[in-house]
Amino acid sequence: MNEENIDGTNGCSKVRTGTQNEAALLALMEKTGYNMVQENGQRKFGGPPPGWEGPPPPRGCEVFVGKIPRDMYEDELVPVFEKAGKIYEFRLMMEFSGENRGYAFVMYTTKEEAQLAIRILNNYEIRPGKFIGVCVSLDNCRLFIGAIPKEKKKEEILDEMKKVTEGVVDVIVYPSATDKTKNRGFAFVEYESHRAAAMARRKLIPGTFQLWGHTIQVDWADPEKEVDEETMQRVKVLYVRNLMISTTEETIKAEFNKFKPGAVERVKKLRDYAFVHFFNREDAVAAMSVMNGKCIDGAGIEVTLAKPVNKENTWRQQLNGQISPNSENLLVYANKEESHSKTLGKPPALPTRLNGQHSPSPPEIERCTYPFYPGTKLTPISMYSLKSSHFNSAVMHLDYYCNKNNWAPPEYYLYSTTSQDGKVLLVYKIVIPAIANGSQSYFMPDKLCTTLEDAKELAAQFTLLHLGPFW
């Protein structure tokens, strides 16, 4: 690494002062044989590593690293991440001042190494009292296109998107829950690369672009949930899509039990999709092969293995705008493409701890009902004597934490506007009186809802996320 790479651009952005710091980076390069260059606000270590032949590692080999101490650099970070496997490229985001920006991207040579890094280094104590966050990083190649005429078929949408944008690979369209001859009013467009998707989004995003005379909605699609192979090998739940609204759980259970009576433990159906739980994984895999593409009540169904999700990570990703909530999260399984990507569905189950602690989370309270027998002794209690894991909604969590901090209850203020198609859209502003005179006088999400309950829940979720420093 030459002097320019150490000192930054035009001498205005020193990486670190002192010969010891420079020597540490040079020693790392000499020891590993990796090159290091700084460009466009980031410093690249490797990419490719010494002796690498062939194309870069495939999608899914990169992890995102957050909450890095600002005065920590590659000579300390690289040895930590080498514990999970061979690093193809380490990209540390840099400030103009020479400090790092608190996050980095680490690309490994295999997906297995990336998954191992997530398992062993997420919440890793990088320095006393300093914990880093590690999660999968994926280049999004998919756009969400909303407000599509419902009578349009997949082929028509694919042809139209190829006319107006470049690099289109495929279009994913789902039939309406109530009328299988129509689509749901939205589609997912897959592009050949992240760059192609980004260029298409830039062209379509102004909001004035029309398809078939309709002003469309365009945004990044929620990334598909990546689940490691080891976890998927334990899944014994099937996700069944494209069911008729009228199809019952009993019918689904009977159909899936046909190939092996008694194999199905239970079925949970929501609108036109369902989760079929099996007693044994082998039976679930066999049923998936037999039932995929079959007809139930006249509808051709799609059957895949359900993907388990981390409910706490899902909730936090949703609040950061990375994914949209949907009712499937309540079942601890998600198949993201089924949701309306940019609208609020039923709120997902909330995490059992929201204070950023790194100790293992307490067991989740089972959500079910029990018979209430005559003569059962009842004891009056206050909701504030319960644990946070007893609450499922963000509204209750927010009230609970305000009480725990000896604050007055949150104040909700409702506002509305009208959408282009005439719908009333709602949003709540929340004021926490105890901190209203501080740096944040109120909390208001950047998304509007069609129902009062969803608006209140989303505002509470947004507020809880931003209250982190106060807990």
Coordinates of N, CA and C in Angstrom, one line a residue, residues 367-442:
R367 N -48.7 -18.2 22.5 CA -49.9 -17.4 22.2 C -51.0 -18.5 21.9
C368 N -51.8 -18.7 22.9 CA -52.9 -19.7 22.7 C -53.9 -19.4 23.9
T369 N -55.0 -20.1 23.8 CA -56.1 -20.0 24.9 C -56.2 -21.3 25.7
Y370 N -56.6 -21.2 26.9 CA -56.9 -22.3 27.8 C -58.3 -22.2 28.3
P371 N -58.9 -23.4 28.6 CA -60.2 -23.3 29.2 C -60.3 -22.6 30.5
F372 N -61.4 -21.9 30.7 CA -61.6 -21.2 32.0 C -62.7 -21.9 32.8
Y373 N -62.2 -22.7 33.7 CA -63.2 -23.6 34.4 C -63.8 -22.8 35.6
P374 N -65.1 -23.1 35.9 CA -65.8 -22.5 37.0 C -65.0 -22.8 38.3
G375 N -64.8 -21.8 39.1 CA -64.1 -22.0 40.4 C -62.7 -21.7 40.3
T376 N -62.1 -21.4 39.1 CA -60.7 -21.1 39.0 C -60.4 -19.8 39.7
K377 N -59.4 -19.8 40.6 CA -59.0 -18.7 41.4 C -58.3 -17.6 40.6
L378 N -58.8 -16.4 40.6 CA -58.2 -15.3 39.9 C -57.6 -14.3 40.8
T379 N -56.4 -13.7 40.4 CA -55.7 -12.7 41.3 C -55.6 -11.4 40.5
P380 N -56.1 -10.3 41.0 CA -55.9 -9.1 40.3 C -54.5 -8.6 40.2
I381 N -54.0 -8.2 39.1 CA -52.6 -7.8 38.9 C -52.6 -6.5 38.0
S382 N -51.5 -5.8 38.1 CA -51.2 -4.7 37.2 C -50.5 -5.2 35.9
M383 N -50.8 -4.7 34.8 CA -50.0 -5.1 33.6 C -48.5 -4.8 33.7
Y384 N -48.2 -3.8 34.5 CA -46.8 -3.4 34.6 C -46.0 -4.3 35.5
S385 N -46.7 -5.3 36.1 CA -46.0 -6.3 36.9 C -45.6 -7.5 36.0
L386 N -46.0 -7.5 34.8 CA -45.7 -8.6 33.9 C -44.3 -8.3 33.2
K387 N -43.8 -9.3 32.5 CA -42.6 -9.1 31.8 C -42.9 -8.6 30.4
S388 N -41.9 -8.0 29.7 CA -42.2 -7.5 28.4 C -42.6 -8.6 27.4
S389 N -42.2 -9.8 27.7 CA -42.5 -10.9 26.7 C -44.0 -11.2 26.7
H390 N -44.8 -10.7 27.7 CA -46.2 -10.9 27.7 C -46.9 -10.1 26.7
F391 N -46.3 -9.1 26.2 CA -46.9 -8.1 25.2 C -46.6 -8.5 23.8
N392 N -47.5 -8.4 22.9 CA -47.3 -8.7 21.5 C -47.3 -7.5 20.7
S393 N -48.1 -6.5 21.1 CA -48.2 -5.3 20.2 C -47.2 -4.2 20.7
A394 N -46.8 -3.4 19.7 CA -45.9 -2.3 20.0 C -46.6 -1.2 20.8
V395 N -47.8 -1.0 20.7 CA -48.6 -0.1 21.5 C -48.5 -0.4 23.0
M396 N -48.6 -1.7 23.3 CA -48.5 -2.1 24.7 C -47.1 -2.0 25.2
H397 N -46.1 -2.4 24.3 CA -44.7 -2.3 24.7 C -44.3 -0.9 25.0
L398 N -44.8 0.1 24.2 CA -44.5 1.5 24.4 C -45.0 2.0 25.7
D399 N -46.3 1.6 26.0 CA -46.9 2.0 27.3 C -46.1 1.4 28.5
Y400 N -45.7 0.2 28.3 CA -45.0 -0.6 29.4 C -43.7 0.1 29.7
Y401 N -42.9 0.4 28.6 CA -41.6 1.0 28.8 C -41.7 2.4 29.4
C402 N -42.7 3.2 29.0 CA -42.9 4.5 29.6 C -43.1 4.4 31.1
N403 N -43.9 3.4 31.4 CA -44.2 3.2 32.9 C -42.9 2.8 33.6
K404 N -42.1 1.9 33.0 CA -40.9 1.4 33.6 C -39.9 2.5 33.8
N405 N -39.9 3.5 32.9 CA -39.0 4.6 33.1 C -39.6 5.8 33.9
N406 N -40.8 5.5 34.5 CA -41.5 6.5 35.3 C -41.8 7.7 34.5
W407 N -42.2 7.5 33.2 CA -42.6 8.6 32.3 C -44.2 8.6 32.3
A408 N -44.7 9.7 31.9 CA -46.1 9.8 31.6 C -46.5 9.0 30.4
P409 N -47.7 8.5 30.2 CA -48.0 7.7 29.1 C -47.8 8.4 27.8
P410 N -47.5 7.7 26.7 CA -47.3 8.4 25.4 C -48.6 9.0 24.9
E411 N -48.5 10.1 24.2 CA -49.6 10.9 23.7 C -49.7 10.6 22.1
Y412 N -50.9 10.2 21.7 CA -51.0 9.9 20.2 C -51.9 11.0 19.6
Y413 N -51.4 11.5 18.4 CA -52.1 12.6 17.7 C -52.3 12.0 16.2
L414 N -53.5 12.0 15.8 CA -53.9 11.4 14.5 C -54.0 12.4 13.4
Y415 N -53.4 12.0 12.2 CA -53.4 12.9 11.0 C -53.8 12.0 9.8
S416 N -54.4 12.7 8.8 CA -54.8 12.0 7.6 C -54.5 12.7 6.4
T417 N -54.5 12.0 5.3 CA -54.4 12.6 3.9 C -55.2 11.7 3.0
T418 N -55.2 12.0 1.7 CA -55.9 11.2 0.7 C -55.0 10.7 -0.4
S419 N -55.1 9.5 -0.7 CA -54.2 8.9 -1.7 C -54.7 9.3 -3.1
Q420 N -53.9 9.0 -4.1 CA -54.3 9.3 -5.5 C -55.6 8.6 -5.9
D421 N -55.8 7.4 -5.4 CA -57.1 6.7 -5.7 C -58.2 7.0 -4.8
G422 N -58.1 8.0 -3.9 CA -59.2 8.5 -3.1 C -59.3 7.8 -1.7
K423 N -58.3 7.0 -1.4 CA -58.3 6.3 -0.1 C -57.9 7.3 1.0
V424 N -58.5 7.2 2.2 CA -58.1 7.9 3.4 C -56.9 7.2 4.0
L425 N -55.7 7.9 4.1 CA -54.5 7.4 4.7 C -54.2 8.0 6.0
L426 N -53.8 7.2 7.0 CA -53.7 7.7 8.4 C -52.2 7.6 8.9
V427 N -51.9 8.5 9.8 CA -50.6 8.4 10.5 C -50.7 9.0 11.8
Y428 N -50.0 8.4 12.8 CA -50.0 9.0 14.2 C -48.7 9.7 14.5
K429 N -48.7 10.8 15.2 CA -47.6 11.4 15.7 C -47.6 11.1 17.2
I430 N -46.5 10.6 17.8 CA -46.4 10.3 19.2 C -45.5 11.2 19.9
V431 N -46.0 11.8 21.0 CA -45.2 12.6 21.9 C -45.0 11.9 23.2
I432 N -43.7 11.8 23.6 CA -43.3 11.3 24.9 C -43.1 12.5 25.8
P433 N -44.0 12.9 26.7 CA -43.8 14.2 27.5 C -42.5 14.3 28.2
A434 N -42.0 13.1 28.7 CA -40.8 13.2 29.5 C -39.6 13.6 28.8
I435 N -39.6 13.4 27.4 CA -38.4 13.8 26.6 C -38.8 14.8 25.5
A436 N -40.0 15.4 25.6 CA -40.4 16.2 24.5 C -39.6 17.5 24.4
N437 N -38.9 17.9 25.4 CA -38.0 19.1 25.3 C -36.6 18.8 24.9
G438 N -36.3 17.5 24.7 CA -35.0 17.1 24.3 C -34.7 17.2 22.8
S439 N -33.8 16.4 22.3 CA -33.4 16.5 20.9 C -34.5 16.0 20.0
Q440 N -35.4 15.1 20.4 CA -36.5 14.6 19.6 C -37.8 15.0 20.3
S441 N -38.6 15.9 19.7 CA -39.8 16.4 20.3 C -41.0 15.5 20.1
Y442 N -41.0 14.7 18.9 CA -42.0 13.8 18.6 C -41.5 12.7 17.7

